[in-house]
PDB file of C-alpha atoms and ligand atoms in Angstrom:
ATOM      1  CA  MET A   1      24.384  14.809  -7.405  1.00 45.00           C
ATOM      2  CA  THR A   2      22.936  12.061  -5.428  1.00 50.00           C
ATOM      3  CA  LEU A   3      19.616  10.348  -6.069  1.00 63.00           C
ATOM      4  CA  SER A   4      17.284  10.209  -3.091  1.00 85.00           C
ATOM      5  CA  ALA A   5      16.582   6.859  -1.641  1.00 93.00           C
ATOM      6  CA  ALA A   6      14.574   5.278   0.844  1.00 97.00           C
ATOM      7  CA  ILE A   7      15.647   3.098   4.057  1.00 98.00           C
ATOM      8  CA  GLY A   8      14.061  -0.325   4.075  1.00 98.00           C
ATOM      9  CA  VAL A   9      14.217  -1.960   7.623  1.00 98.00           C
ATOM     10  CA  ASP A  10      13.444  -5.845   8.057  1.00 97.00           C
ATOM     11  CA  LEU A  11      13.471  -6.318  12.080  1.00 96.00           C
ATOM     12  CA  GLY A  12      13.089  -9.700  12.833  1.00 90.00           C
ATOM     13  CA  GLY A  13      13.774 -11.556  16.194  1.00 85.00           C
ATOM     14  CA  THR A  14      17.238 -12.980  14.958  1.00 88.00           C
ATOM     15  CA  ASN A  15      17.972 -11.059  11.735  1.00 91.00           C
ATOM     16  CA  LEU A  16      18.228  -7.451  11.398  1.00 96.00           C
ATOM     17  CA  LYS A  17      18.232  -6.430   7.268  1.00 97.00           C
ATOM     18  CA  ILE A  18      18.509  -2.877   6.103  1.00 98.00           C
ATOM     19  CA  ALA A  19      18.634  -1.220   2.610  1.00 98.00           C
ATOM     20  CA  VAL A  20      19.296   1.738   0.595  1.00 97.00           C
ATOM     21  CA  VAL A  21      16.676   1.078  -2.064  1.00 96.00           C
ATOM     22  CA  GLU A  22      16.004   3.456  -5.206  1.00 94.00           C
ATOM     23  CA  ARG A  23      12.932   4.646  -6.711  1.00 91.00           C
ATOM     24  CA  THR A  24      13.216   1.634  -9.514  1.00 89.00           C
ATOM     25  CA  GLY A  25      13.285  -1.012  -6.715  1.00 90.00           C
ATOM     26  CA  ARG A  26      17.096  -1.362  -7.251  1.00 92.00           C
ATOM     27  CA  VAL A  27      18.958  -2.161  -4.064  1.00 95.00           C
ATOM     28  CA  ARG A  28      22.087   0.041  -3.781  1.00 95.00           C
ATOM     29  CA  GLU A  29      23.349  -1.111  -0.810  1.00 96.00           C
ATOM     30  CA  GLY A  30      22.363  -3.407   2.179  1.00 97.00           C
ATOM     31  CA  ILE A  31      23.311  -5.059   4.993  1.00 97.00           C
ATOM     32  CA  ALA A  32      22.126  -8.087   7.245  1.00 96.00           C
ATOM     33  CA  CYS A  33      23.147  -8.862  10.809  1.00 96.00           C
ATOM     34  CA  GLU A  34      21.837 -10.444  14.006  1.00 95.00           C
ATOM     35  CA  THR A  35      19.398  -8.381  15.698  1.00 94.00           C
ATOM     36  CA  ASP A  36      20.998  -7.111  18.834  1.00 94.00           C
ATOM     37  CA  THR A  37      18.128  -8.412  21.458  1.00 89.00           C
ATOM     38  CA  SER A  38      20.564  -8.268  24.441  1.00 88.00           C
ATOM     39  CA  GLN A  39      19.040  -5.165  26.430  1.00 90.00           C
ATOM     40  CA  GLY A  40      15.408  -4.467  25.102  1.00 92.00           C
ATOM     41  CA  PRO A  41      14.406  -2.151  22.587  1.00 96.00           C
ATOM     42  CA  ASP A  42      16.479   1.168  23.368  1.00 96.00           C
ATOM     43  CA  ARG A  43      19.752  -1.209  22.297  1.00 96.00           C
ATOM     44  CA  THR A  44      18.123  -2.428  18.853  1.00 97.00           C
ATOM     45  CA  ILE A  45      16.666   0.983  18.086  1.00 97.00           C
ATOM     46  CA  ARG A  46      20.233   2.196  18.448  1.00 97.00           C
ATOM     47  CA  GLN A  47      21.733  -0.741  16.242  1.00 97.00           C
ATOM     48  CA  ILE A  48      19.081   0.252  13.511  1.00 98.00           C
ATOM     49  CA  VAL A  49      20.242   4.030  13.766  1.00 98.00           C
ATOM     50  CA  SER A  50      23.936   2.926  13.238  1.00 98.00           C
ATOM     51  CA  GLU A  51      23.686   0.819  10.653  1.00 98.00           C
ATOM     52  CA  ILE A  52      21.394   3.285   8.585  1.00 98.00           C
ATOM     53  CA  ASP A  53      24.513   5.942   9.275  1.00 98.00           C
ATOM     54  CA  SER A  54      26.729   3.648   8.117  1.00 97.00           C
ATOM     55  CA  LEU A  55      24.722   2.247   4.929  1.00 97.00           C
ATOM     56  CA  LEU A  56      24.600   6.433   4.104  1.00 96.00           C
ATOM     57  CA  ALA A  57      27.895   6.910   4.324  1.00 96.00           C
ATOM     58  CA  ARG A  58      29.169   3.794   2.142  1.00 96.00           C
ATOM     59  CA  THR A  59      26.537   5.194  -0.562  1.00 95.00           C
ATOM     60  CA  SER A  60      27.695   9.000  -0.112  1.00 95.00           C
ATOM     61  CA  LEU A  61      23.961   9.828   0.948  1.00 95.00           C
ATOM     62  CA  LYS A  62      23.198  12.650   3.732  1.00 95.00           C
ATOM     63  CA  ARG A  63      20.234  11.908   6.091  1.00 96.00           C
ATOM     64  CA  SER A  64      18.807  14.862   4.115  1.00 94.00           C
ATOM     65  CA  ASP A  65      18.837  12.663   1.178  1.00 94.00           C
ATOM     66  CA  LEU A  66      16.041  10.189   2.297  1.00 96.00           C
ATOM     67  CA  ILE A  67      12.589  10.505   1.264  1.00 96.00           C
ATOM     68  CA  GLY A  68      11.608   8.132   3.875  1.00 97.00           C
ATOM     69  CA  ILE A  69      12.267   4.995   5.906  1.00 98.00           C
ATOM     70  CA  GLY A  70      10.134   2.011   5.955  1.00 98.00           C
ATOM     71  CA  VAL A  71      10.245  -0.549   8.558  1.00 98.00           C
ATOM     72  CA  GLY A  72       8.531  -3.945   8.578  1.00 97.00           C
ATOM     73  CA  THR A  73       8.190  -5.548  12.248  1.00 95.00           C
ATOM     74  CA  PRO A  74       7.064  -8.390  14.189  1.00 90.00           C
ATOM     75  CA  GLY A  75       3.395  -7.434  15.017  1.00 83.00           C
ATOM     76  CA  PRO A  76       0.822  -7.099  16.143  1.00 90.00           C
ATOM     77  CA  ILE A  77       1.390  -3.047  15.628  1.00 94.00           C
ATOM     78  CA  ASN A  78      -0.736   0.162  16.142  1.00 95.00           C
ATOM     79  CA  ILE A  79      -0.131   1.585  12.386  1.00 94.00           C
ATOM     80  CA  LYS A  80      -1.639   4.811  13.335  1.00 93.00           C
ATOM     81  CA  GLU A  81       0.354   5.747  16.309  1.00 95.00           C
ATOM     82  CA  GLY A  82       3.475   3.779  14.903  1.00 96.00           C
ATOM     83  CA  ARG A  83       3.787   1.525  17.785  1.00 97.00           C
ATOM     84  CA  VAL A  84       4.984  -2.169  18.013  1.00 96.00           C
ATOM     85  CA  ILE A  85       2.347  -3.330  20.617  1.00 95.00           C
ATOM     86  CA  HIS A  86       3.936  -6.817  21.337  1.00 89.00           C
ATOM     87  CA  ALA A  87       6.761  -8.494  19.570  1.00 86.00           C
ATOM     88  CA  ALA A  88       7.165 -11.937  21.140  1.00 79.00           C
ATOM     89  CA  ASN A  89      10.360 -12.728  19.450  1.00 81.00           C
ATOM     90  CA  LEU A  90      12.192  -9.512  20.740  1.00 90.00           C
ATOM     91  CA  PRO A  91      12.317  -9.072  24.552  1.00 90.00           C
ATOM     92  CA  GLY A  92      11.030  -6.601  26.192  1.00 93.00           C
ATOM     93  CA  TRP A  93       8.860  -5.107  22.878  1.00 94.00           C
ATOM     94  CA  ARG A  94       5.794  -3.925  24.431  1.00 94.00           C
ATOM     95  CA  ASP A  95       4.499  -0.759  23.171  1.00 96.00           C
ATOM     96  CA  VAL A  96       7.501   0.305  21.540  1.00 97.00           C
ATOM     97  CA  PRO A  97       7.119   4.032  19.654  1.00 98.00           C
ATOM     98  CA  LEU A  98       9.451   2.968  16.594  1.00 98.00           C
ATOM     99  CA  ARG A  99       8.147   5.148  14.270  1.00 98.00           C
ATOM    100  CA  ASP A 100       8.199   8.042  16.201  1.00 97.00           C
ATOM    101  CA  ARG A 101      12.043   7.021  17.412  1.00 97.00           C
ATOM    102  CA  LEU A 102      13.456   6.872  13.948  1.00 98.00           C
ATOM    103  CA  HIS A 103      11.255   9.825  12.761  1.00 97.00           C
ATOM    104  CA  ASP A 104      12.931  11.988  15.676  1.00 97.00           C
ATOM    105  CA  GLU A 105      16.395  10.694  14.700  1.00 97.00           C
ATOM    106  CA  PHE A 106      16.364  11.289  11.094  1.00 97.00           C
ATOM    107  CA  ARG A 107      13.746  13.902  10.831  1.00 96.00           C
ATOM    108  CA  CYS A 108      12.216  12.310   7.506  1.00 95.00           C
ATOM    109  CA  PRO A 109       8.751  10.423   7.196  1.00 96.00           C
ATOM    110  CA  THR A 110       8.801   6.923   8.958  1.00 97.00           C
ATOM    111  CA  THR A 111       6.211   4.100   7.773  1.00 97.00           C
ATOM    112  CA  LEU A 112       5.883   1.177  10.117  1.00 97.00           C
ATOM    113  CA  GLU A 113       4.203  -1.864   8.963  1.00 97.00           C
ATOM    114  CA  ASN A 114       3.752  -5.867  10.085  1.00 95.00           C
ATOM    115  CA  ASP A 115       6.721  -7.897   8.713  1.00 95.00           C
ATOM    116  CA  GLY A 116       4.278 -10.253   6.633  1.00 95.00           C
ATOM    117  CA  ASN A 117       2.809  -7.154   5.217  1.00 97.00           C
ATOM    118  CA  ALA A 118       6.113  -5.463   3.991  1.00 97.00           C
ATOM    119  CA  ALA A 119       7.071  -8.444   2.598  1.00 97.00           C
ATOM    120  CA  ALA A 120       3.545  -9.088   0.680  1.00 97.00           C
ATOM    121  CA  PHE A 121       3.923  -5.189  -0.438  1.00 97.00           C
ATOM    122  CA  GLY A 122       7.423  -5.884  -1.724  1.00 96.00           C
ATOM    123  CA  GLU A 123       6.392  -8.913  -4.070  1.00 96.00           C
ATOM    124  CA  TYR A 124       3.421  -6.468  -5.263  1.00 96.00           C
ATOM    125  CA  TRP A 125       5.828  -3.686  -6.128  1.00 94.00           C
ATOM    126  CA  ALA A 126       8.139  -6.523  -7.905  1.00 93.00           C
ATOM    127  CA  LEU A 127       5.561  -7.312 -10.134  1.00 90.00           C
ATOM    128  CA  SER A 128       3.738  -4.020 -10.727  1.00 88.00           C
ATOM    129  CA  ASP A 129       4.921  -1.293 -13.271  1.00 68.00           C
ATOM    130  CA  GLY A 130       4.970   1.302 -10.905  1.00 60.00           C
ATOM    131  CA  ALA A 131       2.663   3.460 -13.375  1.00 57.00           C
ATOM    132  CA  SER A 132      -0.534   1.866 -12.201  1.00 64.00           C
ATOM    133  CA  ALA A 133      -1.991  -0.422  -9.324  1.00 71.00           C
ATOM    134  CA  GLY A 134      -0.928  -3.742 -10.311  1.00 82.00           C
ATOM    135  CA  ASP A 135      -2.556  -7.199  -9.833  1.00 91.00           C
ATOM    136  CA  ASP A 136      -4.244  -7.974  -5.847  1.00 95.00           C
ATOM    137  CA  LEU A 137      -1.879  -9.997  -4.255  1.00 97.00           C
ATOM    138  CA  ALA A 138      -1.643 -12.124  -1.301  1.00 98.00           C
ATOM    139  CA  MET A 139       1.243 -13.427  -0.014  1.00 98.00           C
ATOM    140  CA  LEU A 140       2.555 -16.463   2.840  1.00 98.00           C
ATOM    141  CA  THR A 141       5.920 -16.050   4.115  1.00 96.00           C
ATOM    142  CA  LEU A 142       6.650 -19.741   5.719  1.00 96.00           C
ATOM    143  CA  GLY A 143       9.422 -19.222   8.073  1.00 92.00           C
ATOM    144  CA  THR A 144       9.714 -19.217  11.949  1.00 88.00           C
ATOM    145  CA  GLY A 145       6.208 -18.479  11.945  1.00 90.00           C
ATOM    146  CA  LEU A 146       3.689 -17.803   9.086  1.00 95.00           C
ATOM    147  CA  GLY A 147       3.265 -14.349   8.168  1.00 94.00           C
ATOM    148  CA  ALA A 148       1.133 -12.717   5.666  1.00 97.00           C
ATOM    149  CA  GLY A 149      -0.370  -9.853   3.831  1.00 97.00           C
ATOM    150  CA  VAL A 150      -2.833  -8.599   1.280  1.00 98.00           C
ATOM    151  CA  VAL A 151      -2.771  -6.119  -1.261  1.00 97.00           C
ATOM    152  CA  LEU A 152      -5.761  -4.757  -2.921  1.00 96.00           C
ATOM    153  CA  ALA A 153      -5.741  -1.918  -5.581  1.00 93.00           C
ATOM    154  CA  GLY A 154      -2.179  -1.036  -4.673  1.00 93.00           C
ATOM    155  CA  ARG A 155      -2.781  -0.923  -1.065  1.00 94.00           C
ATOM    156  CA  LEU A 156      -2.108  -3.014   1.989  1.00 96.00           C
ATOM    157  CA  LEU A 157      -4.842  -4.440   3.414  1.00 97.00           C
ATOM    158  CA  HIS A 158      -5.299  -3.193   7.307  1.00 96.00           C
ATOM    159  CA  GLY A 159      -8.401  -3.851   9.083  1.00 95.00           C
ATOM    160  CA  HIS A 160     -10.146  -1.923  11.728  1.00 94.00           C
ATOM    161  CA  PHE A 161      -7.428  -3.249  14.223  1.00 92.00           C
ATOM    162  CA  ASP A 162      -4.494  -3.091  12.045  1.00 92.00           C
ATOM    163  CA  ASN A 163      -4.639  -6.897  12.188  1.00 90.00           C
ATOM    164  CA  ALA A 164      -6.110  -7.861   8.599  1.00 94.00           C
ATOM    165  CA  ALA A 165      -4.621 -11.080   6.806  1.00 94.00           C
ATOM    166  CA  GLU A 166      -3.000 -12.979   9.848  1.00 94.00           C
ATOM    167  CA  PHE A 167      -3.661 -16.285   7.507  1.00 96.00           C
ATOM    168  CA  GLY A 168      -1.112 -17.801  10.522  1.00 95.00           C
ATOM    169  CA  HIS A 169      -3.354 -17.507  13.256  1.00 95.00           C
ATOM    170  CA  THR A 170      -6.779 -18.750  11.024  1.00 97.00           C
ATOM    171  CA  ILE A 171      -7.871 -22.018  12.816  1.00 97.00           C
ATOM    172  CA  VAL A 172      -7.237 -25.055  10.450  1.00 96.00           C
ATOM    173  CA  VAL A 173      -7.575 -27.847  13.252  1.00 97.00           C
ATOM    174  CA  VAL A 174     -10.167 -27.257  15.978  1.00 98.00           C
ATOM    175  CA  ASN A 175      -8.776 -28.083  19.344  1.00 98.00           C
ATOM    176  CA  GLY A 176      -5.285 -28.807  17.552  1.00 97.00           C
ATOM    177  CA  LEU A 177      -2.136 -27.920  18.516  1.00 96.00           C
ATOM    178  CA  GLN A 178      -1.410 -25.015  20.776  1.00 96.00           C
ATOM    179  CA  CYS A 179      -0.014 -21.980  19.326  1.00 94.00           C
ATOM    180  CA  ALA A 180       2.389 -19.212  20.995  1.00 88.00           C
ATOM    181  CA  CYS A 181      -0.629 -16.753  20.254  1.00 89.00           C
ATOM    182  CA  GLY A 182      -3.002 -18.190  22.801  1.00 92.00           C
ATOM    183  CA  GLN A 183      -5.494 -20.320  20.142  1.00 96.00           C
ATOM    184  CA  ARG A 184      -5.262 -24.026  19.096  1.00 98.00           C
ATOM    185  CA  GLY A 185      -5.066 -25.072  15.675  1.00 97.00           C
ATOM    186  CA  CYS A 186      -3.347 -22.513  14.039  1.00 97.00           C
ATOM    187  CA  LEU A 187      -2.337 -22.987  10.442  1.00 98.00           C
ATOM    188  CA  GLU A 188       1.427 -21.367  11.693  1.00 96.00           C
ATOM    189  CA  GLN A 189       1.273 -24.662  13.556  1.00 97.00           C
ATOM    190  CA  TYR A 190       1.250 -27.014  10.452  1.00 98.00           C
ATOM    191  CA  ALA A 191       2.523 -25.309   7.867  1.00 98.00           C
ATOM    192  CA  SER A 192       5.468 -23.138   8.722  1.00 96.00           C
ATOM    193  CA  ALA A 193       9.292 -24.110   8.174  1.00 95.00           C
ATOM    194  CA  SER A 194       9.515 -24.418  12.093  1.00 94.00           C
ATOM    195  CA  ALA A 195       6.213 -26.533  12.543  1.00 97.00           C
ATOM    196  CA  VAL A 196       7.573 -28.550   9.539  1.00 98.00           C
ATOM    197  CA  ALA A 197      10.407 -29.514  11.793  1.00 97.00           C
ATOM    198  CA  ARG A 198       8.907 -29.361  15.259  1.00 97.00           C
ATOM    199  CA  ARG A 199       6.347 -31.765  13.887  1.00 97.00           C
ATOM    200  CA  VAL A 200       8.791 -34.144  12.483  1.00 98.00           C
ATOM    201  CA  VAL A 201      10.886 -34.265  15.683  1.00 97.00           C
ATOM    202  CA  ALA A 202       7.626 -34.848  18.046  1.00 97.00           C
ATOM    203  CA  GLU A 203       6.705 -38.171  15.645  1.00 97.00           C
ATOM    204  CA  ILE A 204      10.399 -39.392  16.044  1.00 97.00           C
ATOM    205  CA  LYS A 205       9.958 -38.883  19.988  1.00 96.00           C
ATOM    206  CA  ASP A 206       6.774 -40.645  20.050  1.00 96.00           C
ATOM    207  CA  GLY A 207       8.288 -43.690  18.230  1.00 96.00           C
ATOM    208  CA  GLU A 208       8.289 -43.047  14.484  1.00 96.00           C
ATOM    209  CA  THR A 209      11.136 -43.955  12.803  1.00 95.00           C
ATOM    210  CA  SER A 210      12.963 -41.734  10.136  1.00 97.00           C
ATOM    211  CA  GLU A 211      16.322 -40.988   8.504  1.00 96.00           C
ATOM    212  CA  LEU A 212      16.323 -38.353  10.628  1.00 97.00           C
ATOM    213  CA  SER A 213      15.908 -40.597  13.762  1.00 97.00           C
ATOM    214  CA  ARG A 214      19.761 -40.726  14.522  1.00 96.00           C
ATOM    215  CA  ASP A 215      20.022 -36.786  14.370  1.00 96.00           C
ATOM    216  CA  VAL A 216      16.891 -35.847  16.982  1.00 95.00           C
ATOM    217  CA  LYS A 217      18.341 -39.275  19.455  1.00 93.00           C
ATOM    218  CA  ALA A 218      21.759 -37.402  19.524  1.00 95.00           C
ATOM    219  CA  GLY A 219      20.204 -33.998  20.381  1.00 94.00           C
ATOM    220  CA  LYS A 220      20.670 -32.123  16.778  1.00 95.00           C
ATOM    221  CA  SER A 221      18.521 -29.582  16.077  1.00 93.00           C
ATOM    222  CA  ILE A 222      16.320 -30.290  12.710  1.00 95.00           C
ATOM    223  CA  ASP A 223      15.566 -27.622  10.467  1.00 95.00           C
ATOM    224  CA  SER A 224      12.782 -27.668   7.362  1.00 96.00           C
ATOM    225  CA  GLU A 225      15.590 -27.959   4.940  1.00 96.00           C
ATOM    226  CA  ALA A 226      16.770 -31.528   6.633  1.00 97.00           C
ATOM    227  CA  VAL A 227      12.891 -32.366   6.600  1.00 98.00           C
ATOM    228  CA  VAL A 228      12.854 -31.598   2.787  1.00 98.00           C
ATOM    229  CA  ALA A 229      16.079 -33.317   1.879  1.00 98.00           C
ATOM    230  CA  SER A 230      15.155 -36.384   3.544  1.00 98.00           C
ATOM    231  CA  ALA A 231      11.517 -36.287   1.916  1.00 98.00           C
ATOM    232  CA  ARG A 232      12.876 -35.892  -1.514  1.00 98.00           C
ATOM    233  CA  ALA A 233      15.065 -39.178  -0.728  1.00 97.00           C
ATOM    234  CA  GLY A 234      11.694 -40.886  -0.007  1.00 97.00           C
ATOM    235  CA  ASP A 235      11.709 -40.738   4.047  1.00 98.00           C
ATOM    236  CA  ALA A 236       7.857 -41.723   4.659  1.00 98.00           C
ATOM    237  CA  LEU A 237       7.865 -39.794   7.801  1.00 98.00           C
ATOM    238  CA  CYS A 238       9.317 -36.638   6.335  1.00 98.00           C
ATOM    239  CA  LEU A 239       6.984 -37.152   3.096  1.00 98.00           C
ATOM    240  CA  ARG A 240       3.922 -37.369   5.087  1.00 98.00           C
ATOM    241  CA  ILE A 241       4.503 -34.125   7.146  1.00 98.00           C
ATOM    242  CA  TRP A 242       5.580 -32.321   4.283  1.00 98.00           C
ATOM    243  CA  ASP A 243       2.756 -33.297   2.349  1.00 98.00           C
ATOM    244  CA  GLU A 244       0.373 -32.378   5.071  1.00 98.00           C
ATOM    245  CA  ALA A 245       1.748 -28.954   5.069  1.00 98.00           C
ATOM    246  CA  CYS A 246       1.310 -28.618   1.649  1.00 98.00           C
ATOM    247  CA  LEU A 247      -2.296 -29.669   2.033  1.00 98.00           C
ATOM    248  CA  TYR A 248      -3.015 -27.071   5.012  1.00 98.00           C
ATOM    249  CA  LEU A 249      -1.372 -24.460   2.607  1.00 98.00           C
ATOM    250  CA  ALA A 250      -3.769 -25.546  -0.042  1.00 98.00           C
ATOM    251  CA  VAL A 251      -6.724 -25.205   1.933  1.00 97.00           C
ATOM    252  CA  ALA A 252      -5.295 -21.544   3.165  1.00 97.00           C
ATOM    253  CA  CYS A 253      -4.858 -20.589  -0.702  1.00 97.00           C
ATOM    254  CA  ILE A 254      -8.267 -21.786  -1.225  1.00 96.00           C
ATOM    255  CA  ASN A 255      -9.886 -19.777   1.851  1.00 96.00           C
ATOM    256  CA  ILE A 256      -7.831 -16.642   0.638  1.00 97.00           C
ATOM    257  CA  GLN A 257      -9.253 -16.777  -2.605  1.00 96.00           C
ATOM    258  CA  HIS A 258     -12.765 -16.802  -1.246  1.00 95.00           C
ATOM    259  CA  ALA A 259     -12.060 -14.160   1.049  1.00 96.00           C
ATOM    260  CA  TYR A 260      -9.914 -11.671  -1.112  1.00 96.00           C
ATOM    261  CA  ASN A 261     -10.065 -13.139  -4.472  1.00 95.00           C
ATOM    262  CA  PRO A 262      -6.487 -12.010  -5.607  1.00 96.00           C
ATOM    263  CA  ALA A 263      -4.943 -12.695  -9.160  1.00 96.00           C
ATOM    264  CA  ARG A 264      -1.965 -14.227  -7.198  1.00 97.00           C
ATOM    265  CA  ILE A 265      -1.033 -16.054  -4.128  1.00 98.00           C
ATOM    266  CA  VAL A 266       2.997 -15.731  -3.451  1.00 98.00           C
ATOM    267  CA  LEU A 267       4.533 -18.376  -1.541  1.00 98.00           C
ATOM    268  CA  GLY A 268       7.714 -16.914   0.493  1.00 97.00           C
ATOM    269  CA  GLY A 269       9.662 -17.474   3.456  1.00 94.00           C
ATOM    270  CA  GLY A 270      12.253 -20.552   3.859  1.00 92.00           C
ATOM    271  CA  MET A 271       9.933 -23.175   3.167  1.00 96.00           C
ATOM    272  CA  SER A 272       9.771 -21.450  -0.470  1.00 96.00           C
ATOM    273  CA  SER A 273      13.683 -22.424  -1.089  1.00 96.00           C
ATOM    274  CA  ALA A 274      11.914 -25.931  -2.045  1.00 97.00           C
ATOM    275  CA  GLY A 275      10.939 -24.531  -5.076  1.00 97.00           C
ATOM    276  CA  SER A 276       8.766 -26.995  -7.022  1.00 98.00           C
ATOM    277  CA  PHE A 277       8.953 -29.664  -4.327  1.00 98.00           C
ATOM    278  CA  LEU A 278       6.603 -27.026  -2.518  1.00 98.00           C
ATOM    279  CA  LEU A 279       4.748 -25.347  -5.364  1.00 98.00           C
ATOM    280  CA  ASP A 280       3.584 -28.464  -7.266  1.00 98.00           C
ATOM    281  CA  ARG A 281       2.157 -30.164  -4.252  1.00 98.00           C
ATOM    282  CA  VAL A 282       0.258 -27.224  -2.956  1.00 98.00           C
ATOM    283  CA  GLN A 283      -1.149 -26.942  -6.340  1.00 98.00           C
ATOM    284  CA  THR A 284      -2.239 -30.570  -6.830  1.00 98.00           C
ATOM    285  CA  ARG A 285      -3.973 -30.443  -3.398  1.00 97.00           C
ATOM    286  CA  LEU A 286      -5.495 -27.218  -4.326  1.00 96.00           C
ATOM    287  CA  ASP A 287      -6.832 -28.695  -7.902  1.00 95.00           C
ATOM    288  CA  GLU A 288      -8.252 -31.553  -5.501  1.00 96.00           C
ATOM    289  CA  HIS A 289     -10.167 -29.545  -3.255  1.00 92.00           C
ATOM    290  CA  LYS A 290     -10.649 -26.429  -4.996  1.00 90.00           C
ATOM    291  CA  TRP A 291     -14.750 -25.379  -5.972  1.00 89.00           C
ATOM    292  CA  SER A 292     -16.340 -25.942  -9.398  1.00 86.00           C
ATOM    293  CA  LEU A 293     -18.417 -23.213  -9.573  1.00 86.00           C
ATOM    294  CA  HIS A 294     -16.035 -20.717 -11.578  1.00 83.00           C
ATOM    295  CA  ASP A 295     -13.083 -21.530 -13.379  1.00 81.00           C
ATOM    296  CA  ASP A 296     -11.042 -18.142 -12.529  1.00 84.00           C
ATOM    297  CA  LEU A 297      -8.551 -18.933  -9.365  1.00 89.00           C
ATOM    298  CA  PRO A 298      -5.424 -17.132  -8.214  1.00 95.00           C
ATOM    299  CA  ALA A 299      -2.318 -17.926  -9.861  1.00 96.00           C
ATOM    300  CA  ILE A 300      -0.047 -19.600  -7.114  1.00 97.00           C
ATOM    301  CA  THR A 301       3.931 -18.780  -7.516  1.00 97.00           C
ATOM    302  CA  LEU A 302       7.169 -18.586  -5.563  1.00 97.00           C
ATOM    303  CA  SER A 303       8.222 -15.505  -4.158  1.00 97.00           C
ATOM    304  CA  ALA A 304      10.323 -13.329  -6.854  1.00 95.00           C
ATOM    305  CA  LEU A 305      12.254 -11.473  -3.979  1.00 95.00           C
ATOM    306  CA  GLY A 306      13.021 -14.345  -1.876  1.00 93.00           C
ATOM    307  CA  SER A 307      14.499 -13.317   1.615  1.00 92.00           C
ATOM    308  CA  ASP A 308      15.024  -9.617   0.517  1.00 95.00           C
ATOM    309  CA  ALA A 309      11.142  -9.054   0.138  1.00 96.00           C
ATOM    310  CA  GLY A 310      10.834  -7.748   3.579  1.00 96.00           C
ATOM    311  CA  VAL A 311      13.358  -5.092   3.187  1.00 97.00           C
ATOM    312  CA  ILE A 312      12.585  -4.064  -0.354  1.00 97.00           C
ATOM    313  CA  GLY A 313       8.604  -3.922   1.032  1.00 97.00           C
ATOM    314  CA  ALA A 314       9.263  -1.730   3.537  1.00 98.00           C
ATOM    315  CA  ALA A 315      11.236   0.487   1.506  1.00 98.00           C
ATOM    316  CA  ALA A 316       8.479   0.506  -1.230  1.00 96.00           C
ATOM    317  CA  LEU A 317       6.222   1.442   1.678  1.00 97.00           C
ATOM    318  CA  ALA A 318       8.519   4.604   2.227  1.00 97.00           C
ATOM    319  CA  TRP A 319       8.361   5.413  -1.796  1.00 95.00           C
ATOM    320  CA  GLN A 320       4.567   4.948  -1.651  1.00 93.00           C
ATOM    321  CA  ALA A 321       4.384   7.316   1.473  1.00 93.00           C
ATOM    322  CA  ALA A 322       6.258   9.807  -0.298  1.00 92.00           C
ATOM    323  CA  GLY A 323       3.822   9.795  -2.911  1.00 86.00           C
ATOM    324  CA  SER A 324       5.723   8.207  -5.815  1.00 63.00           C
TER     325      SER A 324
HETATM  326 ZN1  LIG B 401      -1.919 -18.591  16.648  1.00 57.61          ZN
END
């Protein structure tokens, strides 16, 4: 006899992750591959279908064993209609009925969710005991962009237009750096992994010196890991940009605490691999700027699931939809 299982899909512009996840949260089998964006949505959807089928074969499951499929995707999305409205990192993805396409294929309940929300729900699921609603939680995923999600009383917060908790696009600098979303000064432009690297490169091109100067002048690409390594080694420019990102994140945490008052704010995504070099600096800045009217503040923690938060969270949403 095979236990029933849910499928989690974490669809990104670069990477596609799919996993067979049990009710307990255990990942029975998973795959990670490059997203095939070469010919638009149809090709990518066929890739998802084919990878799910191969995962089912490897775990001796049939399509009929699935209790559901959960998909985390770049947004914005229309949750009621299960459509991806516009995924900027997925060429050609405009108004794609992804939920129904997968439902028609597998004939099981399918849930579509914003990728930041799915990751937040994954962290929530990992921390709760499954029997009752866990603590309210907010999450920031610090990667190519800055995704986010909020779980209140065991449910993801969606808002009237399905775009709640888009903290990456809260404005932190009036008339600041241009964001791909059309606004200026978004948090994503100062405190995502890509932004940290991009800002260091821009400063070097403007004449600042850094141990990364030679790489930049040689045309090598710089990522946030390189910035962190140089900052740890005492490079003044990298340390300044990293500290500024931590300050903006502390400000975001304070604003989140005033808006939603969660028990915990989780930092995930690529930047969180810096560990205490991120967490301690955010906490220090938060302590410098927090209000003094109340002592109870959210715990700021690093992601428990790391880069699997999105795929596990997507599967958790399928389990939740199934009433488990
Ligand atoms: Zn923006």
